[in-house]
Amino acid sequence: MLNKYARAFFTRVLTPFAAFLIRRGVSPDTVTLLGTAGVVAGALVFYPRGEFFWGTVVITLFVFSDLVDGNMARQLGRSSRWGAFLDSTLDRVADGAIFGGFALWYAGNGNDNVLCAVSIFCLASGQVVSYTKARGESIGLPVAVNGLVERAERLVVSLVAAGFAGMHTFGVPGIQYLLPVALWIVAVGSLVTLIQRVVTVRRESAEAEAAEAAASKSENASQGSEATS
C-alpha cells in the first residue's frame, strides 16, 4: 500500500527538488551515497545513545534520497542497471544501520536482551525478505507477491515509533513503549512476509517445472510422430 500510494505522492512532491539538484550538476549516484551516509550516521550516532527523536529527525531528512535519486535518473533519462544495483545495495546498508542502532541501544543502556534479539531479527529478516525476491527473480520466477511488510512498511512503522518514543525525554509519559511494540510488529510482519515469499517461490517453481516437463513431453511426442511417419 505504501509503495503504491505514498511513493507516488512523495515522488510528485520531490520532483522540483530533484530538478534543482540536476541544474546544480549533482548526479543521482551522489544523492544515493549521501543519503545512505546520512541515514547510517543518524542511526549509529543517535540510536545507541537512546536519542530516538533526534536520530529519527536526521534519518527522515536523508531517507527521502531513495526517491530523489530515482526521480533524477528518470528526468535525466539515465536509468541504468548500475544505478538500480547501487540503490538496492545501499538500501540494505541503511536498513541494517537502523535496526543495528536499536540493537546497540538495547544491548547497552537500554538493558533489554529480548528487544536486542528482536531488533537483530528485524535486521536479518529484512535482508532475507529482500534476498528471497531477488533470488527468485534471478532463477527466472516472477515472485508475484509483495507480502505483508515490505521495506516501506518496516521503515515507516519503526521510524515513526522511534520518533515518538524519543519524545519521552521531553517529558511525555509512557510513550517510550511505542518502539518495543513497533519492533515486535515489524518482526512478526517480516516473518509472515518471508513465509509468503518462500511459499510463492515454491509454487511458482513447481508450476515452471511442470510446464517445462509438459513442453518436453509434447516435443518428444511430436518428434516420435514425425519419425513414425
C-alpha angles and dihedrals in degrees: 000000000000092000091051102045112013095046091051092049096049091043089061092045094049097044094093090050091049090051090050092054090050091053089052091055097250115150125222091240090056091053090049093051095044092046092052092046090052093050092047092048093048092049100043098038100044108024099057087056093051094249093136098156097055092037090056092047091054093044093048091053090056103032092075088067084086087070098036097056093050091047090051092049091052093048090050093043089233102124105150143168090247093054092049091048094048093047094049093045095050091046087063090050092052093047091049091052093051097051090036088057090053091049092050091052094051092043089053129026092352086066098199117124093183093057089043088057091046090052091051090048090052089051095048097040091050090056092046093048089056091044094053092058094043092047093046092051091047090061091051102264123131095221087210098195133086100192135214100290121027129171095282092052093045092053098043095047094044098042096044091049092046092049093051092042088055089061086075087084088061091058102267104145125228095358093112089079091070092081097055090048091049093049091053090049092050092046094051093041092050091050091051090048091050091052091047092053095044091050090047093050091048091051094044091047092052091047092049092049091047090050091049091049091050092048091049092049091049091049092049091048090051092050091048091051091051091049092051093050 
